[in-house]
Structure formats: C-alpha cells, structure tokens
mmCIF file of C-alpha atoms in Angstrom:
data_model
loop_
_atom_site.group_PDB
_atom_site.id
_atom_site.type_symbol
_atom_site.label_atom_id
_atom_site.label_comp_id
_atom_site.label_asym_id
_atom_site.label_seq_id
_atom_site.Cartn_x
_atom_site.Cartn_y
_atom_site.Cartn_z
ATOM 1 C CA UNK A 1 -42.800 -5.021 3.416
ATOM 2 C CA UNK A 2 -39.633 -6.630 2.124
ATOM 3 C CA UNK A 3 -38.900 -8.119 -1.022
ATOM 4 C CA UNK A 4 -35.719 -9.294 -2.759
ATOM 5 C CA UNK A 5 -35.923 -8.648 -6.672
ATOM 6 C CA UNK A 6 -34.004 -10.335 -9.277
ATOM 7 C CA UNK A 7 -35.793 -10.604 -12.334
ATOM 8 C CA UNK A 8 -34.738 -7.956 -14.988
ATOM 9 C CA UNK A 9 -38.332 -6.806 -15.787
ATOM 10 C CA UNK A 10 -39.617 -6.536 -11.632
ATOM 11 C CA UNK A 11 -36.434 -4.504 -10.943
ATOM 12 C CA UNK A 12 -37.000 -2.124 -13.632
ATOM 13 C CA UNK A 13 -40.402 -1.570 -12.619
ATOM 14 C CA UNK A 14 -39.704 -0.768 -9.195
ATOM 15 C CA UNK A 15 -36.720 1.850 -10.219
ATOM 16 C CA UNK A 16 -39.632 3.324 -12.557
ATOM 17 C CA UNK A 17 -41.084 4.685 -9.096
ATOM 18 C CA UNK A 18 -38.346 6.240 -7.890
ATOM 19 C CA UNK A 19 -37.209 9.138 -10.598
ATOM 20 C CA UNK A 20 -34.272 8.780 -12.001
ATOM 21 C CA UNK A 21 -31.908 6.104 -10.332
ATOM 22 C CA UNK A 22 -28.286 5.558 -11.304
ATOM 23 C CA UNK A 23 -27.682 3.395 -14.398
ATOM 24 C CA UNK A 24 -25.703 1.832 -11.572
ATOM 25 C CA UNK A 25 -28.903 0.952 -9.764
ATOM 26 C CA UNK A 26 -30.446 -0.871 -13.064
ATOM 27 C CA UNK A 27 -30.422 -4.328 -13.446
ATOM 28 C CA UNK A 28 -28.427 -4.777 -16.832
ATOM 29 C CA UNK A 29 -25.325 -2.642 -14.990
ATOM 30 C CA UNK A 30 -25.852 -4.937 -11.713
ATOM 31 C CA UNK A 31 -25.918 -7.842 -13.672
ATOM 32 C CA UNK A 32 -22.824 -6.635 -15.500
ATOM 33 C CA UNK A 33 -20.777 -6.154 -12.061
ATOM 34 C CA UNK A 34 -22.269 -8.991 -10.656
ATOM 35 C CA UNK A 35 -20.505 -10.959 -12.926
ATOM 36 C CA UNK A 36 -16.890 -9.843 -11.671
ATOM 37 C CA UNK A 37 -17.147 -11.759 -8.223
ATOM 38 C CA UNK A 38 -16.595 -15.145 -8.232
ATOM 39 C CA UNK A 39 -20.112 -16.359 -7.819
ATOM 40 C CA UNK A 40 -21.586 -13.286 -7.734
ATOM 41 C CA UNK A 41 -25.495 -12.743 -8.248
ATOM 42 C CA UNK A 42 -27.340 -9.424 -8.421
ATOM 43 C CA UNK A 43 -30.464 -8.492 -5.925
ATOM 44 C CA UNK A 44 -32.634 -5.757 -5.328
ATOM 45 C CA UNK A 45 -33.799 -5.343 -1.558
ATOM 46 C CA UNK A 46 -37.212 -3.325 -1.598
ATOM 47 C CA UNK A 47 -39.300 -1.801 1.282
ATOM 48 C CA UNK A 48 -42.444 0.004 0.492
ATOM 49 C CA UNK A 49 -44.165 1.497 3.464
ATOM 50 C CA UNK A 50 -46.697 4.481 3.807
ATOM 51 C CA UNK A 51 -46.992 4.997 0.218
ATOM 52 C CA UNK A 52 -43.149 5.737 -0.492
ATOM 53 C CA UNK A 53 -40.374 2.980 -1.567
ATOM 54 C CA UNK A 54 -36.538 2.028 -0.651
ATOM 55 C CA UNK A 55 -34.631 0.556 -3.249
ATOM 56 C CA UNK A 56 -30.992 -1.078 -2.359
ATOM 57 C CA UNK A 57 -29.322 -3.277 -5.015
ATOM 58 C CA UNK A 58 -26.490 -5.010 -4.424
ATOM 59 C CA UNK A 59 -23.852 -8.227 -5.338
ATOM 60 C CA UNK A 60 -24.428 -11.199 -3.398
ATOM 61 C CA UNK A 61 -21.402 -13.387 -3.508
ATOM 62 C CA UNK A 62 -19.759 -16.201 -1.611
ATOM 63 C CA UNK A 63 -17.975 -16.094 1.193
ATOM 64 C CA UNK A 64 -14.465 -17.862 0.275
ATOM 65 C CA UNK A 65 -13.939 -19.465 3.907
ATOM 66 C CA UNK A 66 -17.980 -20.736 3.988
ATOM 67 C CA UNK A 67 -19.234 -20.947 0.230
ATOM 68 C CA UNK A 68 -22.476 -21.890 1.732
ATOM 69 C CA UNK A 69 -22.376 -18.309 3.361
ATOM 70 C CA UNK A 70 -22.427 -15.296 1.419
ATOM 71 C CA UNK A 71 -21.920 -11.107 2.227
ATOM 72 C CA UNK A 72 -22.867 -8.299 -0.022
ATOM 73 C CA UNK A 73 -21.147 -5.717 -1.740
ATOM 74 C CA UNK A 74 -22.149 -3.054 -3.971
ATOM 75 C CA UNK A 75 -21.794 -2.905 -7.823
ATOM 76 C CA UNK A 76 -18.431 -1.382 -8.906
ATOM 77 C CA UNK A 77 -18.161 1.584 -8.576
ATOM 78 C CA UNK A 78 -21.234 2.965 -6.423
ATOM 79 C CA UNK A 79 -24.567 1.430 -5.085
ATOM 80 C CA UNK A 80 -26.470 2.589 -1.892
ATOM 81 C CA UNK A 81 -30.212 3.303 -1.534
ATOM 82 C CA UNK A 82 -32.714 5.089 -3.943
ATOM 83 C CA UNK A 83 -35.837 6.585 -2.215
ATOM 84 C CA UNK A 84 -39.200 7.586 -4.069
ATOM 85 C CA UNK A 85 -39.185 10.600 -2.116
ATOM 86 C CA UNK A 86 -37.043 13.748 -1.211
ATOM 87 C CA UNK A 87 -38.414 14.062 2.336
ATOM 88 C CA UNK A 88 -35.655 13.777 4.917
ATOM 89 C CA UNK A 89 -38.319 12.514 7.790
ATOM 90 C CA UNK A 90 -39.891 10.485 5.249
ATOM 91 C CA UNK A 91 -36.412 8.612 3.963
ATOM 92 C CA UNK A 92 -35.748 8.287 7.728
ATOM 93 C CA UNK A 93 -39.217 6.717 8.248
ATOM 94 C CA UNK A 94 -38.395 4.353 5.451
ATOM 95 C CA UNK A 95 -34.966 3.238 6.935
ATOM 96 C CA UNK A 96 -36.312 2.679 10.324
ATOM 97 C CA UNK A 97 -38.390 -0.126 8.441
ATOM 98 C CA UNK A 98 -36.240 -1.390 5.830
ATOM 99 C CA UNK A 99 -33.078 -1.986 8.604
ATOM 100 C CA UNK A 100 -33.935 -4.481 11.136
ATOM 101 C CA UNK A 101 -36.531 -6.579 8.560
ATOM 102 C CA UNK A 102 -33.109 -6.442 5.986
ATOM 103 C CA UNK A 103 -31.062 -7.417 8.871
ATOM 104 C CA UNK A 104 -33.433 -10.505 9.472
ATOM 105 C CA UNK A 105 -33.875 -11.638 5.907
ATOM 106 C CA UNK A 106 -30.110 -11.569 5.868
ATOM 107 C CA UNK A 107 -29.522 -13.805 8.880
ATOM 108 C CA UNK A 108 -31.920 -16.158 7.736
ATOM 109 C CA UNK A 109 -30.197 -16.374 4.089
ATOM 110 C CA UNK A 110 -26.819 -16.648 5.720
ATOM 111 C CA UNK A 111 -25.717 -13.318 4.885
ATOM 112 C CA UNK A 112 -23.060 -12.132 7.153
ATOM 113 C CA UNK A 113 -21.890 -8.746 6.454
ATOM 114 C CA UNK A 114 -22.720 -5.613 3.951
ATOM 115 C CA UNK A 115 -20.167 -2.997 2.343
ATOM 116 C CA UNK A 116 -21.737 -0.517 0.726
ATOM 117 C CA UNK A 117 -19.866 2.554 -1.351
ATOM 118 C CA UNK A 118 -22.580 5.302 -1.852
ATOM 119 C CA UNK A 119 -23.268 6.793 -4.880
ATOM 120 C CA UNK A 120 -21.585 10.104 -4.862
ATOM 121 C CA UNK A 121 -24.456 12.334 -5.819
ATOM 122 C CA UNK A 122 -27.105 10.590 -3.047
ATOM 123 C CA UNK A 123 -28.124 12.858 -0.294
ATOM 124 C CA UNK A 124 -26.555 10.918 2.301
ATOM 125 C CA UNK A 125 -27.531 11.202 6.173
ATOM 126 C CA UNK A 126 -25.255 8.786 8.710
ATOM 127 C CA UNK A 127 -27.407 9.943 11.434
ATOM 128 C CA UNK A 128 -30.475 8.100 9.775
ATOM 129 C CA UNK A 129 -28.998 4.804 9.833
ATOM 130 C CA UNK A 130 -29.028 2.367 12.891
ATOM 131 C CA UNK A 131 -27.969 -1.097 11.690
ATOM 132 C CA UNK A 132 -25.406 0.272 8.675
ATOM 133 C CA UNK A 133 -22.437 2.064 10.037
ATOM 134 C CA UNK A 134 -22.385 5.174 7.750
ATOM 135 C CA UNK A 135 -19.062 7.525 7.514
ATOM 136 C CA UNK A 136 -17.523 9.931 5.173
ATOM 137 C CA UNK A 137 -14.484 8.511 3.423
ATOM 138 C CA UNK A 138 -13.140 11.078 1.626
ATOM 139 C CA UNK A 139 -14.143 13.917 -1.018
ATOM 140 C CA UNK A 140 -14.149 13.031 -4.814
ATOM 141 C CA UNK A 141 -13.393 15.689 -7.289
ATOM 142 C CA UNK A 142 -15.984 17.055 -9.391
ATOM 143 C CA UNK A 143 -16.017 19.014 -12.597
ATOM 144 C CA UNK A 144 -18.996 21.348 -13.077
ATOM 145 C CA UNK A 145 -19.621 21.656 -16.872
ATOM 146 C CA UNK A 146 -22.905 23.876 -16.890
ATOM 147 C CA UNK A 147 -20.033 26.994 -17.756
ATOM 148 C CA UNK A 148 -18.297 28.416 -20.465
ATOM 149 C CA UNK A 149 -15.229 26.097 -21.566
ATOM 150 C CA UNK A 150 -12.892 29.309 -20.472
ATOM 151 C CA UNK A 151 -14.602 29.277 -17.165
ATOM 152 C CA UNK A 152 -14.231 25.765 -16.321
ATOM 153 C CA UNK A 153 -10.122 25.577 -17.620
ATOM 154 C CA UNK A 154 -9.817 28.754 -15.111
ATOM 155 C CA UNK A 155 -10.666 26.288 -12.418
ATOM 156 C CA UNK A 156 -7.758 23.927 -13.535
ATOM 157 C CA UNK A 157 -4.279 24.485 -11.527
ATOM 158 C CA UNK A 158 -2.161 26.635 -13.457
ATOM 159 C CA UNK A 159 0.720 23.905 -13.908
ATOM 160 C CA UNK A 160 -2.727 21.367 -14.997
ATOM 161 C CA UNK A 161 -3.048 24.165 -17.859
ATOM 162 C CA UNK A 162 0.331 24.412 -18.396
ATOM 163 C CA UNK A 163 0.500 20.825 -19.383
ATOM 164 C CA UNK A 164 -2.409 20.619 -20.841
ATOM 165 C CA UNK A 165 -1.031 22.986 -23.835
ATOM 166 C CA UNK A 166 2.005 21.318 -23.715
ATOM 167 C CA UNK A 167 0.363 18.178 -24.301
ATOM 168 C CA UNK A 168 -1.434 19.930 -27.216
ATOM 169 C CA UNK A 169 1.843 21.129 -29.035
ATOM 170 C CA UNK A 170 2.355 17.141 -29.461
ATOM 171 C CA UNK A 171 -0.855 17.412 -32.113
ATOM 172 C CA UNK A 172 -2.276 14.276 -30.721
ATOM 173 C CA UNK A 173 -5.516 12.542 -32.728
ATOM 174 C CA UNK A 174 -8.397 12.006 -30.489
ATOM 175 C CA UNK A 175 -11.121 9.629 -31.616
ATOM 176 C CA UNK A 176 -14.007 7.846 -30.368
ATOM 177 C CA UNK A 177 -14.280 4.156 -30.782
ATOM 178 C CA UNK A 178 -16.354 0.955 -30.098
ATOM 179 C CA UNK A 179 -13.456 -1.693 -29.978
ATOM 180 C CA UNK A 180 -12.186 -2.353 -26.524
ATOM 181 C CA UNK A 181 -9.514 -4.434 -27.614
ATOM 182 C CA UNK A 182 -6.841 -1.768 -27.499
ATOM 183 C CA UNK A 183 -8.231 -0.410 -24.179
ATOM 184 C CA UNK A 184 -8.083 -3.799 -22.690
ATOM 185 C CA UNK A 185 -4.465 -3.934 -23.237
ATOM 186 C CA UNK A 186 -3.732 -0.624 -22.103
ATOM 187 C CA UNK A 187 -5.627 -1.286 -19.136
ATOM 188 C CA UNK A 188 -4.336 -4.945 -18.093
ATOM 189 C CA UNK A 189 -0.654 -3.468 -18.990
ATOM 190 C CA UNK A 190 -1.080 -0.791 -16.185
ATOM 191 C CA UNK A 191 -2.701 -3.508 -13.661
ATOM 192 C CA UNK A 192 0.104 -5.729 -14.410
ATOM 193 C CA UNK A 193 2.599 -2.367 -13.673
ATOM 194 C CA UNK A 194 0.819 -1.633 -10.464
ATOM 195 C CA UNK A 195 0.328 -5.546 -9.340
ATOM 196 C CA UNK A 196 -3.511 -4.894 -9.271
ATOM 197 C CA UNK A 197 -5.865 -7.278 -7.327
ATOM 198 C CA UNK A 198 -7.154 -9.477 -10.091
ATOM 199 C CA UNK A 199 -10.540 -8.567 -9.270
ATOM 200 C CA UNK A 200 -9.709 -5.117 -11.740
ATOM 201 C CA UNK A 201 -9.198 -7.813 -14.654
ATOM 202 C CA UNK A 202 -12.514 -6.850 -16.042
ATOM 203 C CA UNK A 203 -13.068 -8.691 -19.247
ATOM 204 C CA UNK A 204 -14.606 -7.833 -22.665
ATOM 205 C CA UNK A 205 -17.712 -9.015 -21.587
ATOM 206 C CA UNK A 206 -18.642 -6.591 -18.990
ATOM 207 C CA UNK A 207 -17.853 -3.943 -21.680
ATOM 208 C CA UNK A 208 -20.385 -5.637 -24.003
ATOM 209 C CA UNK A 209 -22.744 -5.620 -21.462
ATOM 210 C CA UNK A 210 -22.616 -1.801 -20.376
ATOM 211 C CA UNK A 211 -21.810 -0.503 -23.608
ATOM 212 C CA UNK A 212 -24.588 1.591 -24.296
ATOM 213 C CA UNK A 213 -23.915 3.705 -21.574
ATOM 214 C CA UNK A 214 -20.091 3.964 -21.875
ATOM 215 C CA UNK A 215 -18.142 6.080 -24.240
ATOM 216 C CA UNK A 216 -14.318 5.598 -25.223
ATOM 217 C CA UNK A 217 -11.935 7.667 -26.554
ATOM 218 C CA UNK A 218 -8.296 6.754 -27.793
ATOM 219 C CA UNK A 219 -5.452 9.355 -27.884
ATOM 220 C CA UNK A 220 -2.603 8.382 -30.475
ATOM 221 C CA UNK A 221 0.209 10.606 -31.122
ATOM 222 C CA UNK A 222 1.272 11.717 -34.474
ATOM 223 C CA UNK A 223 3.602 8.367 -35.373
ATOM 224 C CA UNK A 224 0.095 6.519 -34.244
ATOM 225 C CA UNK A 225 1.104 5.530 -31.003
ATOM 226 C CA UNK A 226 -1.483 4.658 -28.692
ATOM 227 C CA UNK A 227 -1.063 6.738 -25.532
ATOM 228 C CA UNK A 228 -4.294 6.199 -23.648
ATOM 229 C CA UNK A 229 -7.611 5.111 -23.456
ATOM 230 C CA UNK A 230 -10.222 6.526 -21.163
ATOM 231 C CA UNK A 231 -14.108 5.347 -20.806
ATOM 232 C CA UNK A 232 -16.881 7.249 -19.535
ATOM 233 C CA UNK A 233 -19.758 6.527 -18.308
ATOM 234 C CA UNK A 234 -23.046 8.407 -18.994
ATOM 235 C CA UNK A 235 -25.377 8.729 -15.953
ATOM 236 C CA UNK A 236 -28.282 10.780 -16.539
ATOM 237 C CA UNK A 237 -26.933 14.539 -16.385
ATOM 238 C CA UNK A 238 -23.285 13.009 -15.080
ATOM 239 C CA UNK A 239 -20.687 11.630 -16.639
ATOM 240 C CA UNK A 240 -18.083 9.731 -14.404
ATOM 241 C CA UNK A 241 -14.781 9.094 -15.469
ATOM 242 C CA UNK A 242 -14.662 5.156 -15.390
ATOM 243 C CA UNK A 243 -11.675 3.523 -16.189
ATOM 244 C CA UNK A 244 -9.058 6.010 -17.850
ATOM 245 C CA UNK A 245 -5.309 4.783 -18.729
ATOM 246 C CA UNK A 246 -2.387 5.543 -20.581
ATOM 247 C CA UNK A 247 0.916 3.982 -21.940
ATOM 248 C CA UNK A 248 3.202 4.592 -18.755
ATOM 249 C CA UNK A 249 5.915 4.978 -22.227
ATOM 250 C CA UNK A 250 4.374 7.752 -23.757
ATOM 251 C CA UNK A 251 3.745 10.146 -20.611
ATOM 252 C CA UNK A 252 5.956 12.810 -22.260
ATOM 253 C CA UNK A 253 3.204 14.125 -24.703
ATOM 254 C CA UNK A 254 0.629 14.258 -21.450
ATOM 255 C CA UNK A 255 -1.808 11.710 -23.221
ATOM 256 C CA UNK A 256 -4.371 12.133 -19.708
ATOM 257 C CA UNK A 257 -4.274 15.482 -19.336
ATOM 258 C CA UNK A 258 -5.057 16.331 -22.863
ATOM 259 C CA UNK A 259 -7.707 13.484 -23.215
ATOM 260 C CA UNK A 260 -9.208 14.776 -19.446
ATOM 261 C CA UNK A 261 -9.281 18.018 -21.067
ATOM 262 C CA UNK A 262 -10.875 17.073 -24.083
ATOM 263 C CA UNK A 263 -13.503 15.315 -22.221
ATOM 264 C CA UNK A 264 -14.627 17.819 -20.397
ATOM 265 C CA UNK A 265 -15.097 20.020 -23.568
ATOM 266 C CA UNK A 266 -16.971 17.025 -25.075
ATOM 267 C CA UNK A 267 -19.404 16.593 -22.537
ATOM 268 C CA UNK A 268 -19.878 20.459 -21.486
ATOM 269 C CA UNK A 269 -20.554 21.354 -25.269
ATOM 270 C CA UNK A 270 -23.548 18.095 -25.114
ATOM 271 C CA UNK A 271 -25.205 19.762 -22.022
ATOM 272 C CA UNK A 272 -24.058 17.463 -19.220
ATOM 273 C CA UNK A 273 -24.254 18.979 -15.737
ATOM 274 C CA UNK A 274 -21.249 17.365 -14.367
ATOM 275 C CA UNK A 275 -18.069 15.462 -14.640
ATOM 276 C CA UNK A 276 -16.938 13.124 -11.836
ATOM 277 C CA UNK A 277 -13.497 12.359 -11.575
ATOM 278 C CA UNK A 278 -13.531 10.548 -8.146
ATOM 279 C CA UNK A 279 -10.812 10.043 -5.925
ATOM 280 C CA UNK A 280 -8.487 6.796 -5.788
ATOM 281 C CA UNK A 281 -5.179 6.561 -3.923
ATOM 282 C CA UNK A 282 -4.324 10.206 -2.424
ATOM 283 C CA UNK A 283 -1.843 10.781 -4.874
ATOM 284 C CA UNK A 284 -4.223 10.096 -7.616
ATOM 285 C CA UNK A 285 -7.049 12.034 -6.169
ATOM 286 C CA UNK A 286 -4.581 15.375 -5.743
ATOM 287 C CA UNK A 287 -3.687 14.733 -9.630
ATOM 288 C CA UNK A 288 -7.544 14.875 -10.084
ATOM 289 C CA UNK A 289 -7.838 17.657 -8.015
ATOM 290 C CA UNK A 290 -5.450 19.967 -10.196
ATOM 291 C CA UNK A 291 -8.856 20.155 -12.628
ATOM 292 C CA UNK A 292 -11.112 21.587 -10.320
ATOM 293 C CA UNK A 293 -11.303 22.571 -6.634
ATOM 294 C CA UNK A 294 -14.897 21.328 -6.569
ATOM 295 C CA UNK A 295 -15.732 18.384 -4.322
ATOM 296 C CA UNK A 296 -18.393 16.174 -3.198
ATOM 297 C CA UNK A 297 -18.187 13.930 0.007
ATOM 298 C CA UNK A 298 -18.036 10.174 -0.800
ATOM 299 C CA UNK A 299 -19.513 7.612 1.980
ATOM 300 C CA UNK A 300 -18.803 3.940 2.947
ATOM 301 C CA UNK A 301 -21.163 1.801 5.101
ATOM 302 C CA UNK A 302 -20.951 -1.406 6.611
ATOM 303 C CA UNK A 303 -23.291 -4.209 8.149
ATOM 304 C CA UNK A 304 -22.552 -7.168 10.165
ATOM 305 C CA UNK A 305 -25.754 -9.473 10.275
ATOM 306 C CA UNK A 306 -24.269 -12.342 12.301
ATOM 307 C CA UNK A 307 -21.842 -11.252 14.870
ATOM 308 C CA UNK A 308 -20.773 -14.758 15.872
ATOM 309 C CA UNK A 309 -19.953 -16.052 12.175
ATOM 310 C CA UNK A 310 -18.203 -12.741 11.347
ATOM 311 C CA UNK A 311 -15.766 -13.253 14.525
ATOM 312 C CA UNK A 312 -15.620 -16.815 13.599
ATOM 313 C CA UNK A 313 -15.012 -16.407 10.296
ATOM 314 C CA UNK A 314 -12.477 -13.676 10.984
ATOM 315 C CA UNK A 315 -10.486 -15.827 13.618
ATOM 316 C CA UNK A 316 -9.678 -18.605 10.841
ATOM 317 C CA UNK A 317 -8.503 -15.683 8.205
ATOM 318 C CA UNK A 318 -6.032 -14.378 10.992
ATOM 319 C CA UNK A 319 -4.831 -17.975 11.564
ATOM 320 C CA UNK A 320 -4.343 -18.476 7.880
ATOM 321 C CA UNK A 321 -2.602 -15.013 7.127
ATOM 322 C CA UNK A 322 -0.942 -14.935 10.357
ATOM 323 C CA UNK A 323 -1.970 -11.226 11.196
ATOM 324 C CA UNK A 324 -4.981 -9.434 12.847
ATOM 325 C CA UNK A 325 -7.263 -8.469 10.104
ATOM 326 C CA UNK A 326 -9.421 -6.441 12.879
ATOM 327 C CA UNK A 327 -6.340 -4.489 13.544
ATOM 328 C CA UNK A 328 -5.905 -3.760 9.912
ATOM 329 C CA UNK A 329 -9.126 -1.846 9.388
ATOM 330 C CA UNK A 330 -10.289 -3.985 5.866
ATOM 331 C CA UNK A 331 -13.872 -4.654 5.813
ATOM 332 C CA UNK A 332 -14.844 -7.429 6.350
ATOM 333 C CA UNK A 333 -11.998 -8.643 8.185
ATOM 334 C CA UNK A 334 -12.659 -12.277 6.660
ATOM 335 C CA UNK A 335 -11.445 -11.141 3.580
ATOM 336 C CA UNK A 336 -8.404 -9.268 4.619
ATOM 337 C CA UNK A 337 -5.359 -10.783 2.790
ATOM 338 C CA UNK A 338 -1.912 -9.789 2.424
ATOM 339 C CA UNK A 339 -2.347 -7.965 -0.763
ATOM 340 C CA UNK A 340 -5.314 -5.884 0.560
ATOM 341 C CA UNK A 341 -3.584 -5.458 3.933
ATOM 342 C CA UNK A 342 -0.410 -4.033 2.207
ATOM 343 C CA UNK A 343 -2.925 -1.690 0.052
ATOM 344 C CA UNK A 344 -4.893 -0.249 3.262
ATOM 345 C CA UNK A 345 -1.166 0.755 4.756
ATOM 346 C CA UNK A 346 -0.033 1.918 1.405
ATOM 347 C CA UNK A 347 -2.746 4.474 1.098
ATOM 348 C CA UNK A 348 -2.304 5.637 4.954
ATOM 349 C CA UNK A 349 1.294 6.323 3.999
ATOM 350 C CA UNK A 350 0.147 8.528 1.118
ATOM 351 C CA UNK A 351 -2.520 10.335 2.799
ATOM 352 C CA UNK A 352 0.257 11.271 5.020
ATOM 353 C CA UNK A 353 2.082 12.453 2.105
ATOM 354 C CA UNK A 354 -0.412 14.321 0.495
ATOM 355 C CA UNK A 355 -0.975 16.375 3.420
ATOM 356 C CA UNK A 356 2.506 17.779 3.531
ATOM 357 C CA UNK A 357 1.881 19.263 -0.545
ATOM 358 C CA UNK A 358 0.985 22.421 -1.558
ATOM 359 C CA UNK A 359 -2.015 23.062 -3.462
ATOM 360 C CA UNK A 360 0.739 23.280 -7.102
ATOM 361 C CA UNK A 361 2.163 19.954 -6.478
ATOM 362 C CA UNK A 362 2.605 18.211 -9.380
ATOM 363 C CA UNK A 363 3.129 14.355 -8.755
ATOM 364 C CA UNK A 364 1.473 12.526 -11.666
#
C-alpha cells in the first residue's frame, strides 16, 4: 500500500522501522532542504508489502512554466530509497510494487517528473528499477577513518602531504564555532565569484534548522584573517564534508588543505568510520582525490510520469531559451536555461581535461 507522509511524527515513525537511515532522510532535514526550493514541500512516499517497508523522501516543487503542476527532486545533498530489509530479492519486490503505484499517484497529483540523487552509501542496483532510470554518474571520494592517522596520511598524494605541511608552517588557528555569520560571508563571496546559481545561496535559517547535525570549523592565520570556513554533516558513523570554502585571497596558507587534514584527524579520533569528501566538478573531484584513493559510486535517477506534459513543457522552454534542452542533457529539460546549459558544457570540458592529467597533477 502506498501512502504519502508529511507530518514529522508520522515520518519519524516510518523511519524507525528502517534501521539507521540517513539524517538527510529525516523530517527535520527534509523540511529545511525543502525551504531552499521555491514553493518546496517535503514529502515521504512509503510502500509496505509482505512485512517489509520502502521509504522515499523528496522535495515537491512547482514547475516554473506551470505552477499548478510540480516535479520532485532529492533534498540537498542526497536522497534515494531506504528499505527495512537488506535482502536484494525483497528490495526488488518492494520496488516492483512501489514504482507503478507511485507513478499513478504522481500522474493523478499533477507531478510531471522526478530526479533522484542517491545517497552514496546506499546499495543501489540500477537493474532493480523499472519506472525510474538509474545510472552511475561518477565516483565520490571517501576517506576511511578506521586506521591510525599515519596510515590515513600515507594515502594522501605526495603533493598533498607536502602542502598540508606547508600550510602548517603558517601556524594557523582552527576553532569550532556555532556562529554561522562569518561562514556565510565566505560562502556567499565564493558563490559570487563563481557566478553560482541563486539556489546555492543558503540562508542562515537553513543552518539553524539542521545545526544539531553540523560541525563548523574556522581557520584563521596568525594575523587573525579568516582563511577558510568548513561545515561537516554528521550522519551516523559517517561524516560528510558539507560546504567547505576558503577566502580566495589567502590560498598561500593552504587553508583548505590544512582544514581538511584537521577534520580527518578530528573525526578519526572520535570513532567515525568514514569521511565523505564527495565529487563536484571534475577539477574539484581531482583535488579531493589527492586526500584518498578510495571511491564509492554515485548514482542518479530520473522518471517522467506524464510524457505528454513533459514534452509540452520542454517545447515551451525551448521556445523561451532558443535552444534544444533535450540535446543539452539537463533533466528535467523544461527547467533548462542558459546558466545550467553552460554548467553542463563546462563539466564535459573539465572531464576531458582531467582525463589528460597524471595522478600527481595539482590544479587546486
């Protein structure tokens, strides 16, 4: 049976039967993430059959060209599907019942499409999906923390170890803090420099809503300049490098190198199993990979629930933008604009560039 849950108490009760789902699957985080989307609301689709349960959290948001219709997207940063069983056959059976029921619900509710960013520590079997198309996008960088710090650092690229030592010679001061004001200044300044999508300008209210799961570190130089500000999300025995930024005018003190190294040591000493550094642009993924050779696969998924409406909305977008959204590869195509089309193109160029780099290339 399919049901859609929105109330936090009911949501929490559903997740209670799923072992240890991610913080990002919970109602507090999902509601905070939904507030980042214009008109967004957090929902949890639940399917129960044969004594097992599947839960799929997402944000429902209005379609810009048709505000009475909507589409679905994972919370920032990851969503996916959580199960009450680890048995692959039982999971496949749950999906076989859930997908057609959920697709019918979406058509009836005016939901055109869905885009899923799978949590990187979920066991994802693309072949188990029938209604969603699921594929591996790329690998994310992870740092296993269940070792001595010396062994962890030996996995750094030699150039990265050198630059961590180089940064340490500047005697930086690292502090934990609960004041997100300076962080937002650094974060938003970098977004300005990168001409980032307006979506990423997260307000203070988001951090206030999820602060019980976050750690904030500042790195200052000996003159008191704020050089870097990193946030980390604690998620069970895993930590995510969540939003990590530095002042572009202070890079000579290697603030990101030193602060990532500090975070690795900090969480390893506290018994966490793994630090997820993630991916991003190919250049950024290459940089993160100099801290660890270990990778986990990162999957994306998409579904169209109303082909006719999807096609109509895409044609309308093409007429507005003067481009063919389908040819660009952005999903959903009816949300494609000049900014995200350029981002898709830039990512392809960077991936080609990284393929020509040796493992010790150091473009950070």
